mmCIF file with all atom_site columns, C-alpha atoms and ligand atoms in Angstrom:
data_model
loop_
_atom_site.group_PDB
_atom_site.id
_atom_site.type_symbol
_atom_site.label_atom_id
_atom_site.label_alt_id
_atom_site.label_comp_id
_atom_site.label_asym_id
_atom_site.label_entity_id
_atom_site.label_seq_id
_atom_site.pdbx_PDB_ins_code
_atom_site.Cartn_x
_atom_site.Cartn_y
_atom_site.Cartn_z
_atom_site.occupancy
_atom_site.B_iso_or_equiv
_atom_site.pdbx_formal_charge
_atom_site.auth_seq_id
_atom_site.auth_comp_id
_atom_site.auth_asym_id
_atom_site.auth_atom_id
_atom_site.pdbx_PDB_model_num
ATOM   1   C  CA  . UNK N 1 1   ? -10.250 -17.972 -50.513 1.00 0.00 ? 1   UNK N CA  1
ATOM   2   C  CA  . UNK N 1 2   ? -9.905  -17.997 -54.004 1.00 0.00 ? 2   UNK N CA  1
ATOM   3   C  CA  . UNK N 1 3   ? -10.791 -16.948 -57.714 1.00 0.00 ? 3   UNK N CA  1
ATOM   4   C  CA  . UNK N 1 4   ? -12.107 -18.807 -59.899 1.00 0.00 ? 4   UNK N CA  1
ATOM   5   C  CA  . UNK N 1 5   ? -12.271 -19.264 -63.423 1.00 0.00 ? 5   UNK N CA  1
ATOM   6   C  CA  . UNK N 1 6   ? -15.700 -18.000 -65.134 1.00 0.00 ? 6   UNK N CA  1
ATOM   7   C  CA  . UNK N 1 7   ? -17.234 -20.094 -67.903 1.00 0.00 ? 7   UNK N CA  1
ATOM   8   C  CA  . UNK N 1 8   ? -18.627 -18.660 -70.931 1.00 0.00 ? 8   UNK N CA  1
ATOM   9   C  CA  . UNK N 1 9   ? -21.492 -19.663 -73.110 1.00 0.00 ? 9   UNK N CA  1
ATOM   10  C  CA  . UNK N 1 10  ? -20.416 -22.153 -75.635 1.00 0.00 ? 10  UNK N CA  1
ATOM   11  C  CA  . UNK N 1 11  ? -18.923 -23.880 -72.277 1.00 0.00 ? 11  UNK N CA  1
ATOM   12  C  CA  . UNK N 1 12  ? -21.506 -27.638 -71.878 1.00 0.00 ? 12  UNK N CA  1
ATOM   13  C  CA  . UNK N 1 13  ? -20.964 -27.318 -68.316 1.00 0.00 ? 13  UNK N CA  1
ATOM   14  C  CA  . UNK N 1 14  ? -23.761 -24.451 -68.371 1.00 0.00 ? 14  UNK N CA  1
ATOM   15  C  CA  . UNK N 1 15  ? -25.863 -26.728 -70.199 1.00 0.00 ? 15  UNK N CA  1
ATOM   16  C  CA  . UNK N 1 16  ? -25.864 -29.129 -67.738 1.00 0.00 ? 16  UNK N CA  1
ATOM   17  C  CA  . UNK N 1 17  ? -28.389 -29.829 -65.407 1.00 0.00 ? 17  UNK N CA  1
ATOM   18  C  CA  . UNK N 1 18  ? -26.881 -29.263 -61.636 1.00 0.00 ? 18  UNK N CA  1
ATOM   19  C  CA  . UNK N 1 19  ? -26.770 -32.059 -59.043 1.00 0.00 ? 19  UNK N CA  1
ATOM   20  C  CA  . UNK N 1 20  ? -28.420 -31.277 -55.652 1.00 0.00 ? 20  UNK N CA  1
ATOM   21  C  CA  . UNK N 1 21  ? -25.402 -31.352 -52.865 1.00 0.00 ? 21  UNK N CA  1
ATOM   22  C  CA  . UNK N 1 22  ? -26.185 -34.059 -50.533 1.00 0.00 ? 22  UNK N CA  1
ATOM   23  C  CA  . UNK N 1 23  ? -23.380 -33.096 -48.321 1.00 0.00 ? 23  UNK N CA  1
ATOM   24  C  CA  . UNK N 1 24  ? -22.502 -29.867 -46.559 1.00 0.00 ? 24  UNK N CA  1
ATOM   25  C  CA  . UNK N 1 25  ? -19.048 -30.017 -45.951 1.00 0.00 ? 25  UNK N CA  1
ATOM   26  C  CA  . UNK N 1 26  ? -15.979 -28.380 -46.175 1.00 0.00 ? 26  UNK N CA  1
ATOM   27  C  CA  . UNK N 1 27  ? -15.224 -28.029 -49.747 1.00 0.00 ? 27  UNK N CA  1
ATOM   28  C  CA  . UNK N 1 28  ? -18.558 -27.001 -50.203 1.00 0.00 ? 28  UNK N CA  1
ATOM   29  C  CA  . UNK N 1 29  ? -17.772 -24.384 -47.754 1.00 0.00 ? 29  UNK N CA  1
ATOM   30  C  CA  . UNK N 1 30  ? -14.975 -23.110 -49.890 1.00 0.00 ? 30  UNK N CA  1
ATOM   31  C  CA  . UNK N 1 31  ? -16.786 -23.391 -52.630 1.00 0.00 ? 31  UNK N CA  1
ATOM   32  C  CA  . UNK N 1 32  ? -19.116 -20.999 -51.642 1.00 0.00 ? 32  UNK N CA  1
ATOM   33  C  CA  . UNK N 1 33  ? -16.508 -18.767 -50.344 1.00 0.00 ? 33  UNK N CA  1
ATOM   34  C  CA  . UNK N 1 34  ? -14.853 -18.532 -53.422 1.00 0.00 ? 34  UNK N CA  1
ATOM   35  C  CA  . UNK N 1 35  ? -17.777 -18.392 -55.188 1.00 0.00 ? 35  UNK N CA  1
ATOM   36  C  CA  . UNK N 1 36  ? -18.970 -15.133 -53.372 1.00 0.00 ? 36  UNK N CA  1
ATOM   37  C  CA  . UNK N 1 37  ? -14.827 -13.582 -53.882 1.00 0.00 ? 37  UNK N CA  1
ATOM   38  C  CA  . UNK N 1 38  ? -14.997 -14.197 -57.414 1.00 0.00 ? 38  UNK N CA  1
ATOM   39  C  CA  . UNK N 1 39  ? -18.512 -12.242 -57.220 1.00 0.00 ? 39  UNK N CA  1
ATOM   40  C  CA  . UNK N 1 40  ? -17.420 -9.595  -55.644 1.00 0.00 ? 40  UNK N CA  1
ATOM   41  C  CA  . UNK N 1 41  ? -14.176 -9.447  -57.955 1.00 0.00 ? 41  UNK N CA  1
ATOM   42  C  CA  . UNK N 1 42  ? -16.194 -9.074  -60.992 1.00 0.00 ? 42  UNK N CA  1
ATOM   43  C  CA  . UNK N 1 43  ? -18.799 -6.937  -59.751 1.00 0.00 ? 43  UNK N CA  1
ATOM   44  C  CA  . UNK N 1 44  ? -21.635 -9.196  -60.216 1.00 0.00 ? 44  UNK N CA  1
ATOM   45  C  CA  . UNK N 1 45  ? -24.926 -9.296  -58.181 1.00 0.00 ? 45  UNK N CA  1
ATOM   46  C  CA  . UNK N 1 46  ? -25.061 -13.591 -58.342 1.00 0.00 ? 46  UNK N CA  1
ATOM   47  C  CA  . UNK N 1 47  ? -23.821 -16.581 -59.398 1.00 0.00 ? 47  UNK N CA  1
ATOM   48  C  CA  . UNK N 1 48  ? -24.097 -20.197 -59.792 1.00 0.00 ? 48  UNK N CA  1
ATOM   49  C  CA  . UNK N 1 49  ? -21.757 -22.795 -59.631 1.00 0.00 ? 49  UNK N CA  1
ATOM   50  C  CA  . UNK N 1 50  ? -21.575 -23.878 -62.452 1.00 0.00 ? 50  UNK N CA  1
ATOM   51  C  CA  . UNK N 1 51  ? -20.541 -20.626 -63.659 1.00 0.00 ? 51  UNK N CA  1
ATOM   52  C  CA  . UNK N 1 52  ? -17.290 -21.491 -62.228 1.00 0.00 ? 52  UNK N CA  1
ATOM   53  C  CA  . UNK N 1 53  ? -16.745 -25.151 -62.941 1.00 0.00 ? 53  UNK N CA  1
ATOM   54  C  CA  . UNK N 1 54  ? -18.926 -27.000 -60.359 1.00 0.00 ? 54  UNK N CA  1
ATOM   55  C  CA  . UNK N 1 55  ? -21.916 -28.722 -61.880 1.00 0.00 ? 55  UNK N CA  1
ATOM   56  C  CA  . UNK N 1 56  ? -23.609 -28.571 -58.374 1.00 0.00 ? 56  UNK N CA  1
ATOM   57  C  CA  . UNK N 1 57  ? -27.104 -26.858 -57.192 1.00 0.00 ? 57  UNK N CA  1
ATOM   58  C  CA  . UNK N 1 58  ? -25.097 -23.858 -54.985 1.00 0.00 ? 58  UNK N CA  1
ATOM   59  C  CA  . UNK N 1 59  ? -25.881 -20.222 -55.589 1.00 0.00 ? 59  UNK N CA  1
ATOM   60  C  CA  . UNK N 1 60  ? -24.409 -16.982 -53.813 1.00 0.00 ? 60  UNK N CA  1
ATOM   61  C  CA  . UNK N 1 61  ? -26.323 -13.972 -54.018 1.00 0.00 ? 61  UNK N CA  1
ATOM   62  C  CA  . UNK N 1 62  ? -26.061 -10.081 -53.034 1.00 0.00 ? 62  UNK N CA  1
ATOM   63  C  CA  . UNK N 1 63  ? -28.019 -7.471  -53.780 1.00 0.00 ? 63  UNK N CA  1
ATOM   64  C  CA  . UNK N 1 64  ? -27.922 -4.984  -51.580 1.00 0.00 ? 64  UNK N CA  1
ATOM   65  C  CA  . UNK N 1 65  ? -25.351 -5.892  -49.005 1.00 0.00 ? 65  UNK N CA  1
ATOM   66  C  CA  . UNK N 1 66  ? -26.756 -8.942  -47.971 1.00 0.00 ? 66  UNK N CA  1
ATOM   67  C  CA  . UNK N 1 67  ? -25.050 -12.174 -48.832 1.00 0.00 ? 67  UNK N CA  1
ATOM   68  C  CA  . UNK N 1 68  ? -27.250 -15.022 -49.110 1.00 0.00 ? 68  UNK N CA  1
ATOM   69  C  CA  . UNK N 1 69  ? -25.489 -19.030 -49.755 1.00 0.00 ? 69  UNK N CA  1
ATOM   70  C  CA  . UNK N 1 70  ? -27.973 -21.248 -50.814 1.00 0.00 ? 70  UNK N CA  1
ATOM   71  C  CA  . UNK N 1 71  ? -27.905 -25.104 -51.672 1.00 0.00 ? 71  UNK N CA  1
ATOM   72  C  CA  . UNK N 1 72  ? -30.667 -27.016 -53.469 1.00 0.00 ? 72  UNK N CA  1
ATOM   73  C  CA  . UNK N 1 73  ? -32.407 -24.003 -54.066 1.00 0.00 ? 73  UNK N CA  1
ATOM   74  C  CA  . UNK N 1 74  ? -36.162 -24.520 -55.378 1.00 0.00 ? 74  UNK N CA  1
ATOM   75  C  CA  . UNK N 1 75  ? -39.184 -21.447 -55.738 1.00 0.00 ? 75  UNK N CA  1
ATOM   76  C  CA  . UNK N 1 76  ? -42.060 -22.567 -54.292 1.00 0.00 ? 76  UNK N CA  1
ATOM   77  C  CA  . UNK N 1 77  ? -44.238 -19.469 -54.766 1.00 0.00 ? 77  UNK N CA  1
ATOM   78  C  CA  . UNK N 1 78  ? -44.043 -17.035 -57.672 1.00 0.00 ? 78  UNK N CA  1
ATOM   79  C  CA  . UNK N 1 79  ? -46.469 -13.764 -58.606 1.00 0.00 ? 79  UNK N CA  1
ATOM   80  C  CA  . UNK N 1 80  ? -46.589 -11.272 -61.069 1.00 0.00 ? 80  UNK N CA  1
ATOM   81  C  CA  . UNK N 1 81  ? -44.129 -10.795 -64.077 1.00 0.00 ? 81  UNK N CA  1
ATOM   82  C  CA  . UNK N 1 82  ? -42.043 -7.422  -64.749 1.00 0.00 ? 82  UNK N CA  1
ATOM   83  C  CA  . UNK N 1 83  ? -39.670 -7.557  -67.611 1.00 0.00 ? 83  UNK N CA  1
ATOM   84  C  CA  . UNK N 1 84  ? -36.404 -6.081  -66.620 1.00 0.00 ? 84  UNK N CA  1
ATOM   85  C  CA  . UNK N 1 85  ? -32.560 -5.513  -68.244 1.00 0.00 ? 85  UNK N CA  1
ATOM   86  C  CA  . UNK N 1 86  ? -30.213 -8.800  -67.549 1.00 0.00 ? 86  UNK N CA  1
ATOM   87  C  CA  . UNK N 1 87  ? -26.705 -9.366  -67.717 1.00 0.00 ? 87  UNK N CA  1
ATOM   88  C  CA  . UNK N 1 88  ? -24.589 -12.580 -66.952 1.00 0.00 ? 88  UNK N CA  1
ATOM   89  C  CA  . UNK N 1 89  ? -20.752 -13.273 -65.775 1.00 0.00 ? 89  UNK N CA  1
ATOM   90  C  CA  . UNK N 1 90  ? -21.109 -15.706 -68.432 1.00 0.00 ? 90  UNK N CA  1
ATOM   91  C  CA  . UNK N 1 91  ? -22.107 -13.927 -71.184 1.00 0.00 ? 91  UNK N CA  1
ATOM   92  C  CA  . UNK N 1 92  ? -19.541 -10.953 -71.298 1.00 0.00 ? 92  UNK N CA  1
ATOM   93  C  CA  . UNK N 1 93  ? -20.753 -7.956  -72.545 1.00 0.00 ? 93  UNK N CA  1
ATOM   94  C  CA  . UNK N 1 94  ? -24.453 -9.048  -73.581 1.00 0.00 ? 94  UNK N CA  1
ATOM   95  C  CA  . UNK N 1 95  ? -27.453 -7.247  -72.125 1.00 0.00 ? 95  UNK N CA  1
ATOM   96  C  CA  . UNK N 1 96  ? -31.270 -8.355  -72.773 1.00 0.00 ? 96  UNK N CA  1
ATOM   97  C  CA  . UNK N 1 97  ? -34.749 -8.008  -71.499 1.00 0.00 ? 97  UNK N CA  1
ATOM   98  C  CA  . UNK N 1 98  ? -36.078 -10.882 -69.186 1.00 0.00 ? 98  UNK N CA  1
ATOM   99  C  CA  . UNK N 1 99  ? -39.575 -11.740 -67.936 1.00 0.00 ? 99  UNK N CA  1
ATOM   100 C  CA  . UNK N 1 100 ? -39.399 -12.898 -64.725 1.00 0.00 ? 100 UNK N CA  1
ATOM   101 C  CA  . UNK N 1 101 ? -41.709 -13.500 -61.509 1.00 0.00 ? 101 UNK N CA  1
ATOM   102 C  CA  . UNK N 1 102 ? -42.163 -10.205 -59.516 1.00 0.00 ? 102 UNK N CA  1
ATOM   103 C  CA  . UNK N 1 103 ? -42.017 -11.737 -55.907 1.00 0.00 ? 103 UNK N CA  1
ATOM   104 C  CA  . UNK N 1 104 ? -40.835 -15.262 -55.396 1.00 0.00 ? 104 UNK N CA  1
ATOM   105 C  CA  . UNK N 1 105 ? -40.180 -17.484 -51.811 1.00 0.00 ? 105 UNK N CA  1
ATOM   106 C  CA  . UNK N 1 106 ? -37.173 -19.422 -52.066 1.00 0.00 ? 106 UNK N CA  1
ATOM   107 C  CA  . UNK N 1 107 ? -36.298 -22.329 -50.412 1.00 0.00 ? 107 UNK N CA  1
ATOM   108 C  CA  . UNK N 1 108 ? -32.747 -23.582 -49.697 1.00 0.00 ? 108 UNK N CA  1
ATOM   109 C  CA  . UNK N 1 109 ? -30.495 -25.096 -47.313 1.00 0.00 ? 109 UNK N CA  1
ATOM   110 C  CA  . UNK N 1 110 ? -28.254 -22.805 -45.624 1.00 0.00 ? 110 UNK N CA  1
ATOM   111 C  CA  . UNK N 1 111 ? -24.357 -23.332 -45.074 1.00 0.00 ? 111 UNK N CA  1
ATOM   112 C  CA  . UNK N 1 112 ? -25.356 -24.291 -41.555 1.00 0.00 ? 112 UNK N CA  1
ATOM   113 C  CA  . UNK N 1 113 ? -27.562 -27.044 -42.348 1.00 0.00 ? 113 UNK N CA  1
ATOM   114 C  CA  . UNK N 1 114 ? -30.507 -25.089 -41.559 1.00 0.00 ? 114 UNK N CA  1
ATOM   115 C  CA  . UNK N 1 115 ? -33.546 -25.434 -44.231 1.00 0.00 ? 115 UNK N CA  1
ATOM   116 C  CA  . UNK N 1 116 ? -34.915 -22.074 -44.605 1.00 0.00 ? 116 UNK N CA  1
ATOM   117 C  CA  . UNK N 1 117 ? -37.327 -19.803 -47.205 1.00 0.00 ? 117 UNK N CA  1
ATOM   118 C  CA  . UNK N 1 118 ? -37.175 -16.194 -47.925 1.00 0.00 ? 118 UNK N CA  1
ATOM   119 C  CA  . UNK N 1 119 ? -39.455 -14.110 -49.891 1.00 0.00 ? 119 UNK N CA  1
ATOM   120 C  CA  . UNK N 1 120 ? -37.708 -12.089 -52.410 1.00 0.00 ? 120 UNK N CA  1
ATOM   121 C  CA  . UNK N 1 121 ? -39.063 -8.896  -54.914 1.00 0.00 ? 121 UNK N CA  1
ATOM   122 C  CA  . UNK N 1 122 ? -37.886 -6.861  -57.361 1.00 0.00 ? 122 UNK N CA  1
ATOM   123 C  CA  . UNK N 1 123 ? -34.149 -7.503  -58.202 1.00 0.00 ? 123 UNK N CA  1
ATOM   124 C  CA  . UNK N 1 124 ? -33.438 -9.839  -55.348 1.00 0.00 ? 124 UNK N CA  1
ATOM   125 C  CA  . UNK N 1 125 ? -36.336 -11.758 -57.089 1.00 0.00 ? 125 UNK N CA  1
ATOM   126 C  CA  . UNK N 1 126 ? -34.808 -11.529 -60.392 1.00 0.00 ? 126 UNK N CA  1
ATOM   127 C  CA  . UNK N 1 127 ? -31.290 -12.529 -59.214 1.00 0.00 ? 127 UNK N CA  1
ATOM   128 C  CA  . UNK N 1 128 ? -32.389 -15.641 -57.528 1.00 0.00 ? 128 UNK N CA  1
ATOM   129 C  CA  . UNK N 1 129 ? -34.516 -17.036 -60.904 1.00 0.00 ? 129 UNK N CA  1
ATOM   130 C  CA  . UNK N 1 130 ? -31.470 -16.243 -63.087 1.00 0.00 ? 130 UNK N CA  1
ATOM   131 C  CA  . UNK N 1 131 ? -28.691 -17.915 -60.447 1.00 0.00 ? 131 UNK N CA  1
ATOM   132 C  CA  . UNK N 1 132 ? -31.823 -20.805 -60.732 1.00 0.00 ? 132 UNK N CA  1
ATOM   133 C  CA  . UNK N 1 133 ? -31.857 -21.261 -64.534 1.00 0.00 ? 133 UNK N CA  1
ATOM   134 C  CA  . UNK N 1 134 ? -28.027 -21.588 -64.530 1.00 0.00 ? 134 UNK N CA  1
ATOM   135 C  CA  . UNK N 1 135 ? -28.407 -24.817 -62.123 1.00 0.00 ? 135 UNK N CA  1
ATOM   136 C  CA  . UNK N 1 136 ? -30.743 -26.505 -65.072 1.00 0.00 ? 136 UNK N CA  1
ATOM   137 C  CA  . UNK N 1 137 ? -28.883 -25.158 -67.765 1.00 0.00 ? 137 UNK N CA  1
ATOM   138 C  CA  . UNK N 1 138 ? -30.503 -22.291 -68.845 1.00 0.00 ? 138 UNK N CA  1
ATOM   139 C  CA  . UNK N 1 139 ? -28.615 -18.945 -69.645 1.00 0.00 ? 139 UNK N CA  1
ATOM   140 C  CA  . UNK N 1 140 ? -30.311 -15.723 -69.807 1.00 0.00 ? 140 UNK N CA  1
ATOM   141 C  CA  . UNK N 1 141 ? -29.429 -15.317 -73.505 1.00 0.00 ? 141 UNK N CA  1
ATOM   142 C  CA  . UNK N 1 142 ? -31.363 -18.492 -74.292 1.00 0.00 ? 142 UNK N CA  1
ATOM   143 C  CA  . UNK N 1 143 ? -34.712 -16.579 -72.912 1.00 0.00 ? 143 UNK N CA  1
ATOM   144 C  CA  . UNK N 1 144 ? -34.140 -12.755 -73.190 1.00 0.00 ? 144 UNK N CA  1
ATOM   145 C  CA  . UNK N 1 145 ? -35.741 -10.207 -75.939 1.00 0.00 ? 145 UNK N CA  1
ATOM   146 C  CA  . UNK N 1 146 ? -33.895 -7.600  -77.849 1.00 0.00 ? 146 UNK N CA  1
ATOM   147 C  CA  . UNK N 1 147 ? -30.057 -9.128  -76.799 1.00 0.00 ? 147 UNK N CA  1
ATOM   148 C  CA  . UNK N 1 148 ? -27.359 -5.953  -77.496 1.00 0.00 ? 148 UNK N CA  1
ATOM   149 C  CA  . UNK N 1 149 ? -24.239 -5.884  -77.337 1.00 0.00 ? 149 UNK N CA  1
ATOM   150 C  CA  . UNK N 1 150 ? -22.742 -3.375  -74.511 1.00 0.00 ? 150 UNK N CA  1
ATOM   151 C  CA  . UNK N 1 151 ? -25.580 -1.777  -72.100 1.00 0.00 ? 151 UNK N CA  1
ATOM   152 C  CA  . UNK N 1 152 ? -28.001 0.341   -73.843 1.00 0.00 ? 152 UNK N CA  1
ATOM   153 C  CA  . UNK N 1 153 ? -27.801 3.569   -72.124 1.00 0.00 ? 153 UNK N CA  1
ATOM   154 C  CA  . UNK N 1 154 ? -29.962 4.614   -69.016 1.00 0.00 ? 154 UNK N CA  1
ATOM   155 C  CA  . UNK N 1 155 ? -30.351 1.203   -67.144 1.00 0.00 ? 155 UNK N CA  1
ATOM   156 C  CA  . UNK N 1 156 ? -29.435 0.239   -64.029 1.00 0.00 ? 156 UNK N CA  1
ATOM   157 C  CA  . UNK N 1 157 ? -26.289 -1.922  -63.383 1.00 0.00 ? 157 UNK N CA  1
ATOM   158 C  CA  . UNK N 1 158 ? -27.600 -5.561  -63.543 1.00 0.00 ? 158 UNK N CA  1
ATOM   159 C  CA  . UNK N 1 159 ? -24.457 -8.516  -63.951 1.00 0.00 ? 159 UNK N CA  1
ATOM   160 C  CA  . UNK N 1 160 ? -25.789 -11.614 -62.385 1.00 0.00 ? 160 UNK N CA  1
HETATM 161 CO CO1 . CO  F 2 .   ? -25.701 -15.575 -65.039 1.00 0.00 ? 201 CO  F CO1 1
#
């Protein structure tokens, strides 16, 4: 495994609009491997590939000590709308409020070729529609309220 560079805003390829993988193979593997290591490495909760140079529809999530890998992911059910605190690996050191769907289901293909869907709330929920905006270009900063610079005190930790 490996880490990988991060992109910051200003970068096109995070403007770009993602191409669906058509073909699970090994270097998508990797990919997704180092994907979740450089994750992990910079404490963040998600992110998208092309956060780290891959204009491809691939996201790695964990919230709460459960890693999910999913390719060509698409929400096919959304309710409710909670406005919460975001943060982004791509966006160092920027925080802003978000309205997002409170519950979602998710469909995606797995790393085993399996096509599955999930239902997701609350952060997991949140998580999953930011990783989603970054595969058709959208950063959080381009839809968030009241951007600051450094965390305003008394929020939770939230770098996706
Ligand atoms: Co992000």
């Amino acid at each position: 495994m490996a880490l990988l560079e991060v992109k910051t805003a200003g970068d096109p390829i995070l403007k770009q609009i993602c191409a669906s993988v058509k073909k699970i193979d090994k270097r998508v593997k990797k990919l997704l491997d180092d994907m979740a290591e450089t994750m992990y490495a910079t404490d963040g909760i998600g992110i998208a590939a092309p956060q780290v140079g891959y204009s491809l529809r691939m996201i790695v999530v964990d919230v709460d000590h459960k890693r999910y890998d999913m390719l060509n992911p698409e929400i096919t059910y959304r309710e409710g709308s909670e406005v919460d605190l975001e943060g982004c690996l791509s966006c160092p050191n920027l925080f802003g409020e978000v309205e997002r769907a409170t519950k979602i289901r998710v469909k995606f293909m797995t790393r085993y070729h399996k096509e599955k869907e999930i239902e997701a709330e609350g952060l997991l929920a949140r998580c999953i529609q930011h990783e989603i905006d970054h595969l058709n270009g959208r950063l959080f900063i381009d839809i968030a309220k009241n951007i600051t610079k450094g965390k305003p005190q008394t929020e939770s930790d939230q770098e996706n």
